PDB file of C-alpha atoms in Angstrom:
ATOM      1  CA  GLN L1162      12.117 -16.047   5.675  1.00  0.00           C
ATOM      2  CA  LEU L1163      11.844 -12.265   5.481  1.00  0.00           C
ATOM      3  CA  ASN L1164      15.605 -11.777   5.316  1.00  0.00           C
ATOM      4  CA  MET L1165      15.348  -8.642   3.211  1.00  0.00           C
ATOM      5  CA  SER L1166      19.085  -8.077   3.051  1.00  0.00           C
ATOM      6  CA  LYS L1167      19.709 -11.525   1.598  1.00  0.00           C
ATOM      7  CA  ALA L1168      16.723 -11.183  -0.744  1.00  0.00           C
ATOM      8  CA  SER L1169      18.036  -7.836  -1.955  1.00  0.00           C
ATOM      9  CA  THR L1170      21.477  -9.322  -2.624  1.00  0.00           C
ATOM     10  CA  TYR L1171      20.039 -12.270  -4.575  1.00  0.00           C
ATOM     11  CA  LEU L1172      17.632 -10.118  -6.556  1.00  0.00           C
ATOM     12  CA  LYS L1173      20.354  -7.607  -7.415  1.00  0.00           C
ATOM     13  CA  LYS L1174      22.490 -10.447  -8.742  1.00  0.00           C
ATOM     14  CA  ALA L1175      19.528 -11.907 -10.661  1.00  0.00           C
ATOM     15  CA  VAL L1176      18.893  -8.526 -12.334  1.00  0.00           C
ATOM     16  CA  GLN L1177      22.603  -8.171 -13.194  1.00  0.00           C
ATOM     17  CA  LEU L1178      22.631 -11.641 -14.760  1.00  0.00           C
ATOM     18  CA  ASP L1179      19.323 -11.309 -16.624  1.00  0.00           C
ATOM     19  CA  SER L1180      17.750  -7.870 -16.796  1.00  0.00           C
ATOM     20  CA  SER L1181      14.913  -9.303 -18.892  1.00  0.00           C
ATOM     21  CA  ASN L1182      13.689 -11.195 -15.804  1.00  0.00           C
ATOM     22  CA  ILE L1183      11.027  -8.591 -15.095  1.00  0.00           C
ATOM     23  CA  ARG L1184       9.736 -10.391 -12.010  1.00  0.00           C
ATOM     24  CA  ALA L1185      13.187 -10.127 -10.401  1.00  0.00           C
ATOM     25  CA  VAL L1186      13.478  -6.510 -11.576  1.00  0.00           C
ATOM     26  CA  SER L1187      10.110  -5.657 -10.000  1.00  0.00           C
ATOM     27  CA  ASP L1188      10.876  -7.422  -6.726  1.00  0.00           C
ATOM     28  CA  TYR L1189      14.313  -5.832  -6.485  1.00  0.00           C
ATOM     29  CA  ALA L1190      12.869  -2.378  -7.193  1.00  0.00           C
ATOM     30  CA  LEU L1191      10.227  -2.888  -4.495  1.00  0.00           C
ATOM     31  CA  ILE L1192      12.883  -3.727  -1.925  1.00  0.00           C
ATOM     32  CA  LEU L1193      14.887  -0.650  -2.910  1.00  0.00           C
ATOM     33  CA  CYS L1194      11.806   1.545  -2.692  1.00  0.00           C
ATOM     34  CA  LYS L1195      11.028   0.237   0.800  1.00  0.00           C
ATOM     35  CA  ASP L1196      14.661   0.536   1.978  1.00  0.00           C
ATOM     36  CA  ASP L1197      15.109   4.280   1.615  1.00  0.00           C
ATOM     37  CA  SER L1198      16.406   4.006  -1.966  1.00  0.00           C
ATOM     38  CA  PRO L1199      13.251   4.858  -3.922  1.00  0.00           C
ATOM     39  CA  ASP L1200      15.062   6.803  -6.645  1.00  0.00           C
ATOM     40  CA  THR L1201      17.320   3.817  -7.273  1.00  0.00           C
ATOM     41  CA  GLY L1202      14.339   1.456  -7.268  1.00  0.00           C
ATOM     42  CA  LEU L1203      12.457   3.583  -9.776  1.00  0.00           C
ATOM     43  CA  SER L1204      15.589   3.838 -11.904  1.00  0.00           C
ATOM     44  CA  VAL L1205      15.926   0.030 -11.957  1.00  0.00           C
ATOM     45  CA  LEU L1206      12.335  -0.255 -13.170  1.00  0.00           C
ATOM     46  CA  GLN L1207      12.638   2.470 -15.797  1.00  0.00           C
ATOM     47  CA  LYS L1208      15.894   1.046 -17.137  1.00  0.00           C
ATOM     48  CA  ASN L1209      14.627  -2.521 -17.463  1.00  0.00           C
ATOM     49  CA  VAL L1210      10.922  -2.233 -18.312  1.00  0.00           C
ATOM     50  CA  ALA L1211      10.549  -0.962 -21.857  1.00  0.00           C
ATOM     51  CA  GLN L1212       6.791  -0.318 -21.821  1.00  0.00           C
ATOM     52  CA  PRO L1213       5.471   0.171 -18.276  1.00  0.00           C
ATOM     53  CA  ALA L1214       1.858   0.574 -19.448  1.00  0.00           C
ATOM     54  CA  LEU L1215       2.018  -2.920 -20.977  1.00  0.00           C
ATOM     55  CA  ALA L1216       3.823  -4.512 -18.034  1.00  0.00           C
ATOM     56  CA  SER L1217       2.345  -7.155 -15.776  1.00  0.00           C
ATOM     57  CA  LEU L1218       0.122  -6.266 -12.859  1.00  0.00           C
ATOM     58  CA  SER L1219       2.911  -6.834 -10.319  1.00  0.00           C
ATOM     59  CA  THR L1220       5.329  -4.659 -12.283  1.00  0.00           C
ATOM     60  CA  ARG L1221       2.810  -1.817 -12.524  1.00  0.00           C
ATOM     61  CA  LEU L1222       2.247  -2.175  -8.783  1.00  0.00           C
ATOM     62  CA  ALA L1223       6.020  -1.907  -8.269  1.00  0.00           C
ATOM     63  CA  PHE L1224       6.038   1.279 -10.362  1.00  0.00           C
ATOM     64  CA  ALA L1225       3.181   2.674  -8.265  1.00  0.00           C
ATOM     65  CA  ARG L1226       4.937   1.927  -4.987  1.00  0.00           C
ATOM     66  CA  CYS L1227       8.179   3.458  -6.213  1.00  0.00           C
ATOM     67  CA  TYR L1228       6.425   6.568  -7.532  1.00  0.00           C
ATOM     68  CA  GLU L1229       4.733   6.905  -4.161  1.00  0.00           C
ATOM     69  CA  ALA L1230       8.049   6.461  -2.333  1.00  0.00           C
ATOM     70  CA  THR L1231       9.717   9.141  -4.485  1.00  0.00           C
ATOM     71  CA  GLY L1232       6.851  11.545  -3.812  1.00  0.00           C
ATOM     72  CA  ASP L1233       5.471  11.522  -7.352  1.00  0.00           C
ATOM     73  CA  LEU L1234       1.916  11.039  -6.111  1.00  0.00           C
ATOM     74  CA  GLU L1235       0.224  11.836  -9.421  1.00  0.00           C
ATOM     75  CA  GLN L1236       2.174   9.077 -11.184  1.00  0.00           C
ATOM     76  CA  ALA L1237       1.577   6.751  -8.227  1.00  0.00           C
ATOM     77  CA  GLU L1238      -2.167   7.321  -8.385  1.00  0.00           C
ATOM     78  CA  SER L1239      -2.191   6.754 -12.131  1.00  0.00           C
ATOM     79  CA  ALA L1240      -0.232   3.511 -11.749  1.00  0.00           C
ATOM     80  CA  TYR L1241      -2.466   2.254  -8.925  1.00  0.00           C
ATOM     81  CA  MET L1242      -5.560   3.047 -11.005  1.00  0.00           C
ATOM     82  CA  SER L1243      -4.045   1.109 -13.908  1.00  0.00           C
ATOM     83  CA  VAL L1244      -3.717  -1.877 -11.587  1.00  0.00           C
ATOM     84  CA  LEU L1245      -7.279  -1.468 -10.295  1.00  0.00           C
ATOM     85  CA  ASN L1246      -8.675  -1.150 -13.815  1.00  0.00           C
ATOM     86  CA  GLU L1247      -7.335  -4.635 -14.492  1.00  0.00           C
ATOM     87  CA  SER L1248      -7.912  -6.133 -11.054  1.00  0.00           C
ATOM     88  CA  ALA L1249     -10.591  -4.191  -9.175  1.00  0.00           C
ATOM     89  CA  ASN L1250     -10.008  -6.023  -5.879  1.00  0.00           C
ATOM     90  CA  GLN L1251      -6.217  -5.766  -5.746  1.00  0.00           C
ATOM     91  CA  ARG L1252      -5.760  -5.221  -2.006  1.00  0.00           C
ATOM     92  CA  GLN L1253      -2.399  -3.467  -2.103  1.00  0.00           C
ATOM     93  CA  ALA L1254      -3.612  -0.947  -4.679  1.00  0.00           C
ATOM     94  CA  LEU L1255      -6.893  -0.317  -2.832  1.00  0.00           C
ATOM     95  CA  LEU L1256      -5.142   0.316   0.469  1.00  0.00           C
ATOM     96  CA  SER L1257      -2.530   2.534  -1.149  1.00  0.00           C
ATOM     97  CA  MET L1258      -5.188   4.547  -2.973  1.00  0.00           C
ATOM     98  CA  ALA L1259      -7.073   5.021   0.305  1.00  0.00           C
ATOM     99  CA  LYS L1260      -3.889   6.332   1.918  1.00  0.00           C
ATOM    100  CA  LEU L1261      -3.125   8.664  -0.996  1.00  0.00           C
ATOM    101  CA  LYS L1262      -6.667  10.060  -0.967  1.00  0.00           C
ATOM    102  CA  PHE L1263      -6.610  10.459   2.823  1.00  0.00           C
ATOM    103  CA  ASP L1264      -3.283  12.298   2.722  1.00  0.00           C
ATOM    104  CA  ALA L1265      -4.703  14.588   0.013  1.00  0.00           C
ATOM    105  CA  GLY L1266      -7.726  15.404   2.194  1.00  0.00           C
ATOM    106  CA  ARG L1267     -10.135  13.608  -0.131  1.00  0.00           C
ATOM    107  CA  TYR L1268     -11.845  11.700   2.649  1.00  0.00           C
ATOM    108  CA  LEU L1269     -14.946  10.439   0.815  1.00  0.00           C
ATOM    109  CA  SER L1270     -12.768   8.918  -1.898  1.00  0.00           C
ATOM    110  CA  ALA L1271     -10.491   7.455   0.762  1.00  0.00           C
ATOM    111  CA  SER L1272     -13.499   5.940   2.525  1.00  0.00           C
ATOM    112  CA  GLY L1273     -14.680   4.373  -0.729  1.00  0.00           C
ATOM    113  CA  PHE L1274     -11.308   2.729  -1.326  1.00  0.00           C
ATOM    114  CA  MET L1275     -11.269   1.471   2.279  1.00  0.00           C
ATOM    115  CA  GLN L1276     -14.717  -0.046   1.888  1.00  0.00           C
ATOM    116  CA  ARG L1277     -13.578  -1.813  -1.285  1.00  0.00           C
ATOM    117  CA  TYR L1278     -10.456  -3.003   0.543  1.00  0.00           C
ATOM    118  CA  PHE L1279     -12.456  -4.460   3.440  1.00  0.00           C
ATOM    119  CA  TYR L1280     -14.857  -6.054   0.936  1.00  0.00           C
ATOM    120  CA  THR L1281     -11.945  -8.299  -0.111  1.00  0.00           C
ATOM    121  CA  ASN L1282     -12.003  -9.760   3.418  1.00  0.00           C
ATOM    122  CA  ALA L1283      -8.613  -8.290   4.245  1.00  0.00           C
ATOM    123  CA  MET L1284      -8.156  -7.120   7.801  1.00  0.00           C
ATOM    124  CA  ALA L1285      -4.736  -5.657   8.624  1.00  0.00           C
ATOM    125  CA  PRO L1286      -4.105  -3.479  11.679  1.00  0.00           C
ATOM    126  CA  SER L1287      -2.704  -0.655   9.533  1.00  0.00           C
ATOM    127  CA  ALA L1288      -5.844  -0.745   7.379  1.00  0.00           C
ATOM    128  CA  LEU L1289      -8.134  -0.633  10.406  1.00  0.00           C
ATOM    129  CA  LEU L1290      -6.274   2.377  11.804  1.00  0.00           C
ATOM    130  CA  LEU L1291      -6.434   4.116   8.421  1.00  0.00           C
ATOM    131  CA  GLY L1292     -10.152   3.332   8.174  1.00  0.00           C
ATOM    132  CA  ALA L1293     -10.738   4.775  11.642  1.00  0.00           C
ATOM    133  CA  SER L1294      -8.705   7.878  10.772  1.00  0.00           C
ATOM    134  CA  ILE L1295     -10.660   8.423   7.563  1.00  0.00           C
ATOM    135  CA  GLU L1296     -14.014   8.060   9.284  1.00  0.00           C
ATOM    136  CA  ASN L1297     -12.847  10.362  12.076  1.00  0.00           C
ATOM    137  CA  ALA L1298     -11.962  13.004   9.469  1.00  0.00           C
ATOM    138  CA  LEU L1299     -15.458  12.576   8.011  1.00  0.00           C
ATOM    139  CA  ASP L1300     -16.910  12.980  11.519  1.00  0.00           C
ATOM    140  CA  ASN L1301     -18.478   9.529  11.169  1.00  0.00           C
ATOM    141  CA  ILE L1302     -17.970   8.489  14.781  1.00  0.00           C
ATOM    142  CA  GLU L1303     -20.027   5.290  14.578  1.00  0.00           C
ATOM    143  CA  GLU L1304     -17.921   3.900  11.706  1.00  0.00           C
ATOM    144  CA  ARG L1305     -14.688   5.103  13.323  1.00  0.00           C
ATOM    145  CA  ASP L1306     -15.620   3.264  16.514  1.00  0.00           C
ATOM    146  CA  TYR L1307     -16.444   0.131  14.530  1.00  0.00           C
ATOM    147  CA  TYR L1308     -12.936   0.099  13.028  1.00  0.00           C
ATOM    148  CA  THR L1309     -11.269   0.814  16.375  1.00  0.00           C
ATOM    149  CA  ARG L1310     -13.235  -1.968  18.104  1.00  0.00           C
ATOM    150  CA  GLN L1311     -12.148  -4.372  15.348  1.00  0.00           C
ATOM    151  CA  LEU L1312      -8.558  -3.228  15.772  1.00  0.00           C
ATOM    152  CA  TRP L1313      -8.611  -3.595  19.561  1.00  0.00           C
ATOM    153  CA  THR L1314     -10.302  -7.011  19.347  1.00  0.00           C
ATOM    154  CA  LEU L1315      -8.232  -8.567  16.546  1.00  0.00           C
ATOM    155  CA  TYR L1316      -4.862  -6.894  17.167  1.00  0.00           C
ATOM    156  CA  PRO L1317      -4.907  -5.719  20.812  1.00  0.00           C
ATOM    157  CA  LYS L1318      -1.124  -5.591  21.216  1.00  0.00           C
ATOM    158  CA  SER L1319      -0.319  -3.981  17.880  1.00  0.00           C
ATOM    159  CA  ASN L1320       1.276  -0.554  17.544  1.00  0.00           C
ATOM    160  CA  GLN L1321      -1.810   0.492  15.570  1.00  0.00           C
ATOM    161  CA  ALA L1322      -4.113  -0.462  18.465  1.00  0.00           C
ATOM    162  CA  SER L1323      -1.991   1.643  20.822  1.00  0.00           C
ATOM    163  CA  GLU L1324      -2.090   4.544  18.376  1.00  0.00           C
ATOM    164  CA  ALA L1325      -5.870   4.242  18.043  1.00  0.00           C
ATOM    165  CA  ARG L1326      -6.244   4.299  21.824  1.00  0.00           C
ATOM    166  CA  LYS L1327      -4.236   7.538  21.967  1.00  0.00           C
ATOM    167  CA  ARG L1328      -6.144   9.186  19.109  1.00  0.00           C
ATOM    168  CA  PHE L1329      -9.713   8.042  19.619  1.00  0.00           C
ATOM    169  CA  SER L1330     -10.299   7.179  23.294  1.00  0.00           C
ATOM    170  CA  GLN L1331     -11.968   9.760  25.475  1.00  0.00           C
TER     171      GLN L1331
END
């Protein structure tokens, strides 16, 4: 029910009781990395996952998210690529790679990851705003406008739609 505090408490207890429960370890680390404790989240993963390169897809994704949250973008990119090498249409990894590439000023790469993301039939307001921002940076106004129209049509009351109106409306 999206009660993150309660989930965090239960997952922390689950990890304390059985640190070999890698699914609980990964989920707990993800919550820590989202809740302004990324160093602690990464530490939980490193302590309990003996061979990260051989871990499950979800555990490698947790590593990637925690690396990203701690600012270790090179490790994050490597971990996301490991996930995508196994599952080429993994939405979370595609969107995160697009964001990493965009933030690094590698707009063509970012656009490619966004196109792959949208190919999976995912359509989140944050992804549409990122897609519009990427295409704007590439001076591809037609594609930028396509993403903003989708955003305004599908999610008209979202924060992302408001942000797009501020950034891209004349």
